[in-house]
Short mmCIF file of C-alpha atoms in Angstrom, two decimals:
data_model
loop_
_atom_site.label_atom_id
_atom_site.label_comp_id
_atom_site.label_asym_id
_atom_site.label_seq_id
_atom_site.Cartn_x
_atom_site.Cartn_y
_atom_site.Cartn_z
CA MET G 1 -18.66 -0.67 -19.64
CA SER G 2 -16.78 -3.91 -20.25
CA SER G 3 -18.65 -7.22 -20.64
CA TRP G 4 -18.29 -10.06 -18.18
CA VAL G 5 -17.03 -13.56 -18.89
CA ILE G 6 -17.44 -16.33 -16.32
CA LEU G 7 -14.82 -19.08 -16.28
CA VAL G 8 -15.69 -22.55 -14.94
CA ASP G 9 -13.96 -25.91 -14.90
CA ASN G 10 -17.20 -27.65 -15.83
CA LEU G 11 -20.14 -26.03 -17.62
CA LYS G 12 -22.41 -27.59 -14.98
CA ASP G 13 -20.85 -25.35 -12.30
CA VAL G 14 -22.67 -22.29 -13.70
CA SER G 15 -24.72 -22.64 -16.85
CA ASN G 16 -25.57 -20.06 -19.47
CA ALA G 17 -29.19 -20.41 -18.37
CA GLU G 18 -28.29 -19.09 -14.90
CA THR G 19 -26.56 -15.89 -15.99
CA PRO G 20 -26.78 -13.38 -18.84
CA HIS G 21 -22.98 -13.41 -19.10
CA LYS G 22 -20.89 -15.56 -21.38
CA VAL G 23 -19.80 -18.77 -19.65
CA MET G 24 -16.77 -20.68 -20.90
CA THR G 25 -14.35 -23.22 -19.50
CA VAL G 26 -11.03 -22.30 -17.99
CA HIS G 27 -9.35 -24.51 -20.58
CA GLU G 28 -10.95 -22.60 -23.46
CA TYR G 29 -9.80 -19.30 -22.01
CA LEU G 30 -6.25 -20.52 -21.52
CA MET G 31 -5.92 -22.01 -24.98
CA HIS G 32 -7.39 -19.14 -27.01
CA PRO G 33 -5.46 -15.95 -26.19
CA LYS G 34 -6.91 -14.06 -29.18
CA LEU G 35 -10.53 -14.89 -28.41
CA PHE G 36 -11.19 -11.43 -26.99
CA ALA G 37 -8.78 -9.47 -29.18
CA GLY G 38 -9.78 -5.82 -29.21
CA ALA G 39 -12.20 -6.30 -26.32
CA ASN G 40 -11.75 -5.62 -22.64
CA PRO G 41 -13.84 -8.18 -20.76
CA SER G 42 -14.00 -8.50 -17.00
CA ILE G 43 -13.31 -12.06 -15.88
CA LEU G 44 -14.99 -13.88 -13.00
CA ASN G 45 -12.79 -16.92 -12.44
CA LEU G 46 -14.86 -19.68 -10.81
CA SER G 47 -12.27 -22.41 -11.13
CA ARG G 48 -12.68 -25.18 -8.55
CA SER G 49 -9.06 -24.71 -7.45
CA TYR G 50 -6.72 -21.71 -7.32
CA GLY G 51 -3.70 -23.81 -6.35
CA TYR G 52 -0.31 -22.50 -7.39
CA GLN G 53 0.37 -23.19 -11.08
CA GLY G 54 -2.96 -24.93 -11.51
CA ALA G 55 -5.38 -24.09 -14.33
CA GLY G 56 -7.35 -21.63 -12.17
CA TYR G 57 -4.13 -19.90 -11.12
CA TYR G 58 -2.99 -19.55 -14.73
CA ALA G 59 -6.39 -18.27 -15.85
CA SER G 60 -6.08 -15.25 -13.54
CA LEU G 61 -2.38 -14.82 -14.28
CA LEU G 62 -2.98 -14.74 -18.03
CA ALA G 63 -6.04 -12.52 -17.61
CA GLU G 64 -3.76 -9.93 -16.03
CA ALA G 65 -1.25 -10.37 -18.87
CA ARG G 66 -4.07 -9.86 -21.40
CA GLN G 67 -5.13 -6.72 -19.51
CA HIS G 68 -8.49 -8.22 -18.57
CA ARG G 69 -9.77 -7.27 -15.14
CA VAL G 70 -10.13 -10.47 -13.15
CA VAL G 71 -11.61 -11.69 -9.86
CA PRO G 72 -9.76 -13.17 -8.06
CA ALA G 73 -6.32 -11.80 -8.86
CA VAL G 74 -3.28 -14.02 -8.44
CA GLU G 75 -2.17 -11.93 -5.47
CA THR G 76 -5.43 -12.80 -3.69
CA MET G 77 -4.96 -16.49 -4.41
CA ILE G 78 -1.49 -16.44 -2.91
CA GLU G 79 -2.48 -14.42 0.15
CA LEU G 80 -5.31 -16.82 0.98
CA SER G 81 -3.14 -19.91 0.55
CA ARG G 82 -1.64 -19.66 4.07
CA LYS G 83 -2.87 -18.00 7.23
CA GLN G 84 0.53 -16.38 7.81
CA LEU G 85 0.00 -14.35 4.63
CA TYR G 86 -3.32 -12.86 5.74
CA GLN G 87 -2.66 -12.71 9.49
CA HIS G 88 -2.11 -8.94 9.34
CA ALA G 89 -5.72 -8.44 8.19
CA LEU G 90 -7.33 -10.29 11.08
CA PRO G 91 -7.41 -7.57 13.79
CA GLU G 92 -9.44 -5.18 11.63
CA LEU G 93 -11.64 -7.98 10.28
CA GLU G 94 -12.34 -9.43 13.72
CA ASP G 95 -13.24 -6.02 15.09
CA LYS G 96 -15.79 -5.48 12.31
CA LEU G 97 -17.06 -9.06 12.69
CA ASN G 98 -17.70 -8.74 16.42
CA ARG G 99 -19.43 -5.39 15.96
CA GLY G 100 -21.84 -7.10 13.59
CA LEU G 101 -22.38 -10.11 15.82
CA ARG G 102 -23.28 -7.84 18.76
CA LYS G 103 -26.17 -6.46 16.69
CA MET G 104 -27.68 -9.93 16.33
CA ALA G 105 -29.75 -11.80 18.87
CA ALA G 106 -27.42 -13.62 21.26
CA GLU G 107 -28.63 -17.09 20.32
CA ASP G 108 -28.28 -16.34 16.60
CA ALA G 109 -24.79 -14.88 17.03
CA ASP G 110 -23.66 -17.87 19.11
CA GLY G 111 -24.71 -20.18 16.31
CA VAL G 112 -22.46 -18.54 13.74
CA ARG G 113 -19.50 -20.89 13.29
CA ARG G 114 -19.14 -20.65 9.54
CA MET G 115 -19.85 -17.79 7.18
CA LEU G 116 -19.93 -17.54 3.41
CA VAL G 117 -19.31 -14.20 1.74
CA HIS G 118 -20.42 -14.07 -1.90
CA LEU G 119 -18.70 -11.22 -3.77
CA GLY G 120 -18.95 -9.02 -0.68
CA GLN G 121 -22.44 -10.12 0.37
CA THR G 122 -23.83 -12.41 3.05
CA GLY G 123 -27.36 -13.36 3.96
CA GLU G 124 -27.30 -11.61 7.37
CA PRO G 125 -27.89 -7.80 7.35
CA ALA G 126 -25.94 -7.26 10.59
CA LEU G 127 -22.88 -8.86 9.01
CA GLU G 128 -22.97 -7.01 5.69
CA PRO G 129 -20.34 -4.43 6.82
CA PHE G 130 -18.01 -7.30 7.69
CA ALA G 131 -18.72 -8.99 4.36
CA ARG G 132 -17.87 -5.81 2.45
CA LEU G 133 -14.68 -5.31 4.45
CA LEU G 134 -13.62 -8.92 3.89
CA PHE G 135 -14.17 -8.51 0.17
CA ASP G 136 -12.20 -5.26 0.30
CA TRP G 137 -9.29 -7.26 1.63
CA PHE G 138 -9.68 -10.34 -0.54
CA ARG G 139 -11.61 -10.16 -3.80
CA ALA G 140 -12.68 -13.74 -4.35
CA PRO G 141 -16.06 -15.10 -5.53
CA VAL G 142 -16.92 -17.19 -2.44
CA LEU G 143 -15.01 -16.73 0.82
CA GLU G 144 -15.53 -19.23 3.62
CA VAL G 145 -14.82 -17.92 7.13
CA MET G 146 -14.47 -20.35 10.02
CA LEU G 147 -14.86 -18.84 13.51
CA GLU G 148 -13.61 -19.82 16.94
CA PRO G 149 -16.30 -19.95 19.66
CA GLY G 150 -16.11 -17.58 22.62
CA GLU G 151 -17.20 -14.17 23.84
CA TRP G 152 -14.81 -12.59 21.34
CA ARG G 153 -15.13 -14.41 18.03
CA SER G 154 -11.76 -14.99 16.41
CA ILE G 155 -11.29 -15.98 12.79
CA LYS G 156 -9.84 -19.48 12.60
CA ARG G 157 -9.49 -19.63 8.85
CA ILE G 158 -10.35 -17.75 5.66
CA GLY G 159 -10.53 -19.84 2.52
CA VAL G 160 -11.99 -19.91 -0.96
CA LEU G 161 -14.94 -22.23 -1.59
CA ALA G 162 -15.61 -23.61 -5.05
CA VAL G 163 -19.05 -23.00 -6.53
CA ASP G 164 -19.68 -26.73 -7.02
CA GLY G 165 -19.40 -27.14 -3.24
CA LEU G 166 -22.30 -24.80 -2.45
CA ALA G 167 -25.55 -26.11 -1.00
CA PRO G 168 -28.73 -25.16 -2.95
CA GLY G 169 -29.57 -22.20 -0.68
CA GLU G 170 -25.97 -21.00 -0.76
CA ARG G 171 -25.94 -21.31 -4.54
CA SER G 172 -29.00 -19.08 -4.83
CA LEU G 173 -27.32 -16.41 -2.70
CA PHE G 174 -24.19 -16.66 -4.82
CA LEU G 175 -26.03 -16.28 -8.14
CA SER G 176 -27.87 -13.27 -6.74
CA ALA G 177 -24.55 -11.76 -5.66
CA VAL G 178 -23.11 -12.36 -9.14
CA GLU G 179 -26.03 -10.49 -10.70
CA THR G 180 -25.57 -7.56 -8.31
CA TYR G 181 -21.81 -7.42 -8.61
CA THR G 182 -21.60 -7.70 -12.39
CA THR G 183 -24.23 -5.05 -13.00
CA ARG G 184 -22.07 -2.55 -11.10
CA PRO G 185 -19.56 -0.95 -13.47
CA TRP G 186 -15.92 -1.13 -12.60
CA ARG G 187 -15.96 2.65 -12.80
CA ALA G 188 -18.86 4.99 -12.23
CA PRO G 189 -19.98 6.86 -15.35
CA LYS G 190 -18.21 10.17 -15.68
CA GLN G 191 -20.24 13.18 -16.67
CA ARG G 192 -17.52 15.78 -16.81
CA ALA G 193 -17.38 18.36 -19.54
CA THR G 194 -13.79 19.49 -19.04
CA MET G 195 -12.02 16.91 -16.87
CA LYS G 196 -10.48 13.98 -18.68
CA TYR G 197 -9.31 12.00 -15.64
CA SER G 198 -10.07 11.77 -11.94
CA LEU G 199 -7.30 11.46 -9.36
CA ALA G 200 -8.32 10.15 -5.94
CA VAL G 201 -6.16 11.58 -3.15
CA LEU G 202 -6.15 9.58 0.09
CA SER G 203 -5.59 11.86 3.06
CA ASP G 204 -6.45 12.27 6.73
CA PRO G 205 -7.13 15.88 7.83
CA LYS G 206 -6.49 14.84 11.45
CA GLU G 207 -3.01 13.41 10.89
CA GLU G 208 -0.40 15.26 12.95
CA LEU G 209 2.43 15.12 10.38
CA PRO G 210 0.83 14.46 6.99
CA PRO G 211 3.05 14.26 3.91
CA SER G 212 0.95 17.04 2.33
CA SER G 213 -1.28 19.58 4.04
CA ILE G 214 -4.88 20.05 2.96
CA ALA G 215 -3.95 23.52 1.66
CA SER G 216 -1.19 21.96 -0.46
CA LEU G 217 -3.61 19.42 -1.89
CA ARG G 218 -5.99 22.21 -2.83
CA HIS G 219 -3.12 23.91 -4.65
CA MET G 220 -2.34 20.65 -6.45
CA ALA G 221 -6.00 20.41 -7.49
CA ARG G 222 -5.78 23.82 -9.15
CA VAL G 223 -2.66 22.79 -11.06
CA ALA G 224 -4.20 19.43 -11.99
CA ALA G 225 -7.34 21.09 -13.37
CA ARG G 226 -5.22 22.88 -15.93
CA GLN G 227 -4.20 19.46 -17.24
CA GLY G 228 -7.74 18.10 -17.33
CA VAL G 229 -7.42 16.14 -14.09
CA GLU G 230 -9.97 16.38 -11.30
CA VAL G 231 -8.57 15.83 -7.80
CA VAL G 232 -11.05 14.12 -5.47
CA PRO G 233 -10.23 13.74 -1.76
CA ILE G 234 -11.04 10.35 -0.27
CA GLY G 235 -10.60 8.86 3.19
CA LYS G 236 -9.99 5.60 4.98
CA GLY G 237 -13.60 4.45 4.56
CA ASP G 238 -13.70 4.91 0.79
CA LEU G 239 -11.98 1.73 -0.37
CA ASP G 240 -15.18 0.46 -2.00
CA ARG G 241 -15.33 3.67 -4.08
CA LEU G 242 -11.78 3.47 -5.38
CA ALA G 243 -12.65 1.88 -8.72
CA GLN G 244 -14.71 4.97 -9.59
CA PHE G 245 -11.50 6.92 -10.13
CA ASP G 246 -8.70 6.72 -12.67
CA ALA G 247 -5.64 6.99 -10.43
CA LEU G 248 -4.63 7.17 -6.77
CA PHE G 249 -2.21 9.46 -4.91
CA ILE G 250 -1.68 8.47 -1.28
CA ARG G 251 -1.06 11.45 1.00
CA GLU G 252 -1.24 9.69 4.35
CA THR G 253 1.77 8.26 6.12
CA THR G 254 2.04 4.78 4.63
CA ASN G 255 2.41 1.52 6.49
CA ILE G 256 1.97 -2.01 5.23
CA ASP G 257 -0.03 -2.79 8.39
CA ASN G 258 -2.83 -0.29 7.75
CA HIS G 259 -5.37 0.80 5.17
CA THR G 260 -2.85 2.72 3.01
CA TYR G 261 -1.33 -0.54 1.81
CA ARG G 262 -4.77 -1.96 1.00
CA PHE G 263 -5.62 1.13 -1.03
CA ALA G 264 -2.35 0.82 -2.96
CA ARG G 265 -2.88 -2.88 -3.53
CA ARG G 266 -6.46 -2.37 -4.70
CA ALA G 267 -5.36 0.36 -7.11
CA VAL G 268 -2.86 -2.01 -8.70
CA GLN G 269 -5.54 -4.70 -8.96
CA GLU G 270 -7.77 -2.21 -10.76
CA GLY G 271 -4.98 -1.28 -13.17
CA MET G 272 -4.80 2.25 -11.77
CA PRO G 273 -1.60 4.31 -11.67
CA VAL G 274 -0.75 4.79 -7.99
CA ILE G 275 1.74 6.61 -5.81
CA ASP G 276 2.79 4.91 -3.57
CA ASP G 277 2.62 1.47 -5.14
CA PRO G 278 2.66 -1.58 -2.84
CA VAL G 279 6.13 -2.74 -3.89
CA SER G 280 7.65 0.66 -3.12
CA MET G 281 5.92 0.65 0.26
CA ILE G 282 7.35 -2.74 1.14
CA ARG G 283 10.84 -1.80 -0.01
CA CYS G 284 11.04 1.64 1.55
CA THR G 285 9.29 0.86 4.82
CA ASN G 286 12.01 -1.48 6.01
CA LYS G 287 15.44 -0.02 6.74
CA VAL G 288 17.07 -3.46 6.83
CA TYR G 289 16.05 -4.04 3.22
CA LEU G 290 17.25 -0.57 2.21
CA THR G 291 20.62 -1.09 3.86
CA GLU G 292 21.16 -4.35 1.98
CA LEU G 293 19.94 -2.86 -1.29
CA LEU G 294 22.09 0.26 -1.15
CA ASN G 295 25.24 -1.49 0.01
CA SER G 296 24.97 -4.21 -2.60
CA ASN G 297 24.71 -1.52 -5.28
CA GLY G 298 27.69 0.49 -4.11
CA ILE G 299 25.75 3.41 -2.64
CA ALA G 300 27.27 4.73 0.58
CA THR G 301 25.32 4.67 3.84
CA PRO G 302 26.43 5.29 7.43
CA LYS G 303 28.28 2.31 8.88
CA THR G 304 25.52 -0.11 9.84
CA ILE G 305 25.23 -3.37 11.76
CA VAL G 306 22.12 -5.53 11.62
CA LEU G 307 21.27 -7.06 14.98
CA SER G 308 19.08 -10.05 15.73
CA SER G 309 19.96 -10.56 19.41
CA LEU G 310 21.56 -8.85 22.40
CA LYS G 311 24.58 -11.14 22.07
CA GLU G 312 25.62 -9.25 18.94
CA ALA G 313 25.68 -5.86 20.69
CA GLY G 314 28.75 -6.25 22.90
CA ASP G 315 31.18 -4.01 20.98
CA LEU G 316 28.94 -1.66 19.02
CA GLU G 317 30.75 1.47 20.21
CA GLU G 318 34.09 0.00 19.19
CA GLN G 319 32.78 -0.73 15.70
CA LEU G 320 30.62 2.36 15.14
CA GLY G 321 31.89 4.98 17.55
CA SER G 322 29.92 6.63 20.33
CA PRO G 323 27.10 7.49 20.54
CA VAL G 324 25.35 4.79 18.52
CA VAL G 325 22.09 5.28 16.61
CA LEU G 326 19.59 2.45 17.11
CA LYS G 327 16.69 2.04 14.70
CA ILE G 328 13.53 0.00 14.42
CA PRO G 329 13.38 -1.09 10.75
CA ASP G 330 9.96 0.40 9.97
CA GLY G 331 10.03 3.70 11.88
CA SER G 332 9.05 6.96 10.16
CA PHE G 333 9.25 10.71 10.76
CA SER G 334 12.21 10.24 13.16
CA ARG G 335 10.16 7.78 15.25
CA GLY G 336 11.79 4.56 16.31
CA VAL G 337 15.26 6.12 16.07
CA PHE G 338 17.39 6.58 19.22
CA ARG G 339 20.84 7.95 19.99
CA VAL G 340 22.47 6.05 22.85
CA ALA G 341 25.93 6.06 24.46
CA GLY G 342 27.45 3.60 26.92
CA ALA G 343 27.41 -0.19 26.92
CA GLU G 344 24.69 -0.59 29.55
CA PRO G 345 22.28 2.07 28.16
CA ILE G 346 22.73 0.54 24.70
CA ARG G 347 21.92 -2.90 26.05
CA GLU G 348 18.83 -1.65 27.88
CA LYS G 349 17.51 0.21 24.84
CA LEU G 350 18.11 -2.82 22.62
CA LYS G 351 16.30 -5.04 25.09
CA GLU G 352 13.32 -2.66 24.90
CA LEU G 353 13.38 -2.43 21.10
CA PHE G 354 13.65 -6.19 20.60
CA GLN G 355 10.19 -6.36 22.14
CA GLU G 356 8.93 -4.56 19.02
CA SER G 357 11.08 -6.02 16.26
CA ALA G 358 13.09 -9.22 15.69
CA ILE G 359 15.69 -7.25 13.71
CA LEU G 360 17.25 -3.90 14.65
CA LEU G 361 19.81 -1.59 13.09
CA ALA G 362 22.79 -0.03 14.82
CA GLN G 363 24.37 2.84 12.91
CA GLU G 364 27.21 5.27 13.25
CA TYR G 365 26.14 8.73 14.41
CA CYS G 366 26.66 11.32 11.65
CA PRO G 367 26.00 14.75 13.20
CA THR G 368 25.00 17.48 10.74
CA ASP G 369 22.99 20.68 10.96
CA PHE G 370 20.61 19.47 8.26
CA ASP G 371 19.70 16.55 6.00
CA TRP G 372 19.37 16.90 2.27
CA ARG G 373 16.08 15.69 0.82
CA ILE G 374 16.04 15.12 -2.92
CA GLY G 375 12.64 14.39 -4.41
CA VAL G 376 12.83 11.89 -7.26
CA LEU G 377 9.96 11.19 -9.65
CA ASP G 378 10.08 8.58 -12.39
CA GLY G 379 13.85 8.26 -11.96
CA GLU G 380 14.56 11.98 -12.33
CA PRO G 381 15.18 14.70 -9.69
CA LEU G 382 12.10 16.75 -8.78
CA PHE G 383 13.14 19.12 -5.96
CA ALA G 384 15.98 19.75 -3.52
CA CYS G 385 15.51 20.72 0.12
CA GLN G 386 17.50 20.99 3.32
CA TYR G 387 15.62 19.88 6.43
CA GLN G 388 17.22 21.42 9.50
CA MET G 389 17.43 19.71 12.85
CA ALA G 390 14.74 20.60 15.38
CA LYS G 391 15.91 23.18 17.94
CA LYS G 392 18.15 21.64 20.60
CA HIS G 393 17.71 18.22 19.04
CA TRP G 394 19.70 15.90 16.77
CA GLN G 395 16.82 14.95 14.44
CA ILE G 396 14.64 16.96 12.08
CA VAL G 397 11.55 16.11 14.17
CA ARG G 398 11.53 16.05 17.98
CA HIS G 399 8.99 13.73 19.58
CA GLU G 400 8.19 14.00 23.27
CA ALA G 401 5.53 12.00 25.05
CA GLY G 402 2.40 14.07 25.62
CA LYS G 403 3.65 16.99 23.55
CA LYS G 404 3.15 18.09 19.98
CA SER G 405 5.96 17.11 17.62
CA VAL G 406 8.39 19.91 16.75
CA GLU G 407 10.03 20.18 13.33
CA GLY G 408 13.17 22.06 12.33
CA GLY G 409 13.30 24.67 9.60
CA PHE G 410 13.98 24.18 5.90
CA ALA G 411 15.77 25.73 2.96
CA THR G 412 14.75 24.98 -0.61
CA PHE G 413 17.13 25.06 -3.58
CA SER G 414 16.70 24.79 -7.29
CA LEU G 415 18.04 21.54 -8.69
CA ALA G 416 20.79 23.50 -10.40
CA GLU G 417 21.91 24.92 -7.03
CA ALA G 418 21.99 21.60 -5.18
CA PRO G 419 25.35 19.78 -4.94
CA PRO G 420 25.61 17.54 -8.04
CA ALA G 421 26.97 14.60 -6.02
CA VAL G 422 23.96 14.73 -3.68
CA VAL G 423 21.48 14.80 -6.57
CA ASP G 424 23.29 12.06 -8.49
CA ILE G 425 23.45 9.64 -5.56
CA ALA G 426 19.81 10.33 -4.65
CA VAL G 427 18.65 9.53 -8.17
CA ARG G 428 20.74 6.35 -8.32
CA ALA G 429 19.29 5.23 -4.99
CA ALA G 430 15.66 5.96 -5.92
CA ARG G 431 15.93 4.12 -9.23
CA LEU G 432 16.69 0.95 -7.28
CA ILE G 433 13.19 1.16 -5.76
CA GLY G 434 11.05 1.89 -8.79
CA ASP G 435 9.66 4.61 -11.04
CA GLY G 436 7.35 6.32 -8.52
CA PHE G 437 7.80 9.31 -6.23
CA TYR G 438 10.50 9.07 -3.57
CA GLY G 439 12.25 11.31 -1.09
CA VAL G 440 15.91 10.42 -0.59
CA ASP G 441 17.49 11.67 2.64
CA LEU G 442 21.24 12.22 2.56
CA LYS G 443 23.99 13.73 4.69
CA MET G 444 27.13 15.51 3.52
CA ILE G 445 30.06 15.01 5.87
CA ASP G 446 33.01 16.91 4.39
CA ASP G 447 33.31 15.34 0.93
CA ARG G 448 31.42 12.20 1.92
CA VAL G 449 27.78 11.77 0.88
CA VAL G 450 25.74 9.00 2.50
CA VAL G 451 22.12 7.96 2.01
CA ILE G 452 20.17 7.82 5.27
CA GLU G 453 16.93 6.43 3.87
CA ILE G 454 14.54 6.41 0.92
CA ASN G 455 10.94 7.45 1.63
CA ASP G 456 8.11 6.11 -0.51
CA ASN G 457 5.75 8.77 0.87
CA PRO G 458 7.82 11.97 1.00
CA ASN G 459 6.60 15.37 2.08
CA LEU G 460 5.35 17.65 -0.67
CA ASP G 461 3.96 20.94 0.57
CA HIS G 462 3.19 24.15 -1.25
CA GLY G 463 5.67 26.79 -0.17
CA VAL G 464 8.25 24.26 1.03
CA GLU G 465 9.41 21.58 -1.41
CA ASP G 466 8.07 23.56 -4.39
CA LEU G 467 9.51 26.91 -3.27
CA ALA G 468 12.35 26.89 -5.84
CA GLU G 469 10.89 24.97 -8.77
CA LYS G 470 7.37 26.40 -8.25
CA ASP G 471 4.44 24.73 -10.02
CA THR G 472 6.79 22.68 -12.18
CA VAL G 473 6.91 20.22 -9.29
CA TRP G 474 3.14 19.74 -9.28
CA GLU G 475 2.85 19.76 -13.06
CA ARG G 476 5.40 16.98 -13.41
CA LEU G 477 3.62 14.98 -10.73
CA ILE G 478 0.27 15.24 -12.52
CA ARG G 479 1.90 14.40 -15.86
CA TRP G 480 3.25 11.21 -14.27
CA PHE G 481 -0.34 10.03 -13.78
CA VAL G 482 -1.59 11.32 -17.13
CA ARG G 483 1.13 9.57 -19.14
CA ARG G 484 0.26 6.24 -17.58
CA LEU G 485 -3.44 6.74 -18.12
CA GLU G 486 -2.95 7.64 -21.77
CA VAL G 487 -1.11 4.40 -22.58
CA ARG G 488 -3.53 2.03 -20.85
#
């Protein structure tokens, strides 16, 4: 287990007499990069300010460069600098907060206007679940939460409070939280005779269209065991357990607005190899970004127009042909994609979609019997599949309100059998995103190959995507994690 080092601006902020851990100034840490050469300390950065490019900011930035685990990370500092950057977290946090407040006596709950969360702890038992969730979102030593009064308590502001600003009672709670937090190892002790690494797999057995079925994940576990990797299923509520594992594979449909992004972000903070990583999620989730990226790199896509208002939609059929395909930028699994013909229907659909997104895509309709899906891992092709259109439908998945989604069939090919142009363009496209695992969807129209989208969370099911290449697909996937763990 790594040792802890506490960084302070002034040695009066936390003294060596108050903690068994080494206490040093931020300045000393910044100016002596070789001080911990050969060691792997965990850093608790208690700088009085985390302002951009200040000493506290650089302490965490350089800690990451020196491969020291650090709280808080630079990403946390930035996210807490403006409410707009953490706004997306508030609905889940406020729900948990109000659940806790309802467990308190009314007069006590009404009096809560300000809360302090010390390393995931607060002094009120009913609010401990909220405190843990807040710390799951934002790992900072002392978080100050200001609340709006009312029947439903909204969060007015989340900020970081410096240790020197704590009242005596608050300081005692903080020091107790430090003792508790630093005595917990970053990773639980492993007592495994044969398994070298543990791979957490985030999945939801109740998801209608998961990227991998539970049966497929069990098959992957058998393949992984042969390489000394234990596969451990985890769920939405296991974020606080993530650091117990060595790597993370996300097998739920990803979205930057839900827990999958937080799991990915936490894995990166812990220095864990992860698929899908947060940057890939951000890049792949938004079709506007992908369109710009692919076009600027000379990779063909269907003719596309980016729309920001109804005024720009007057001659779409003249520019793109009819019908026109309209897309919400962050749709997935054929959701948020519509085929529309006629000026008035197009206008009405756009009016509806602009209620959901400030930017929309209009695209030429490219009818085909199937889409190619090329799996790409670490910049190299992994599998080749054809996904056929759902019966009597123009997409591979048909969604109808109140009914179960219907998927088309598939045909799997060895990489040697797949058209070379399709494989080549898919690999070039995926490399623009990163070195993770991607599914590139393409259409062949005569001799024209166009990229439809790049998925950061592609399907991988036993008996489908691996049908041609067999266990090689799973073995290469596990090796991706192992290689990164071996060089840490």
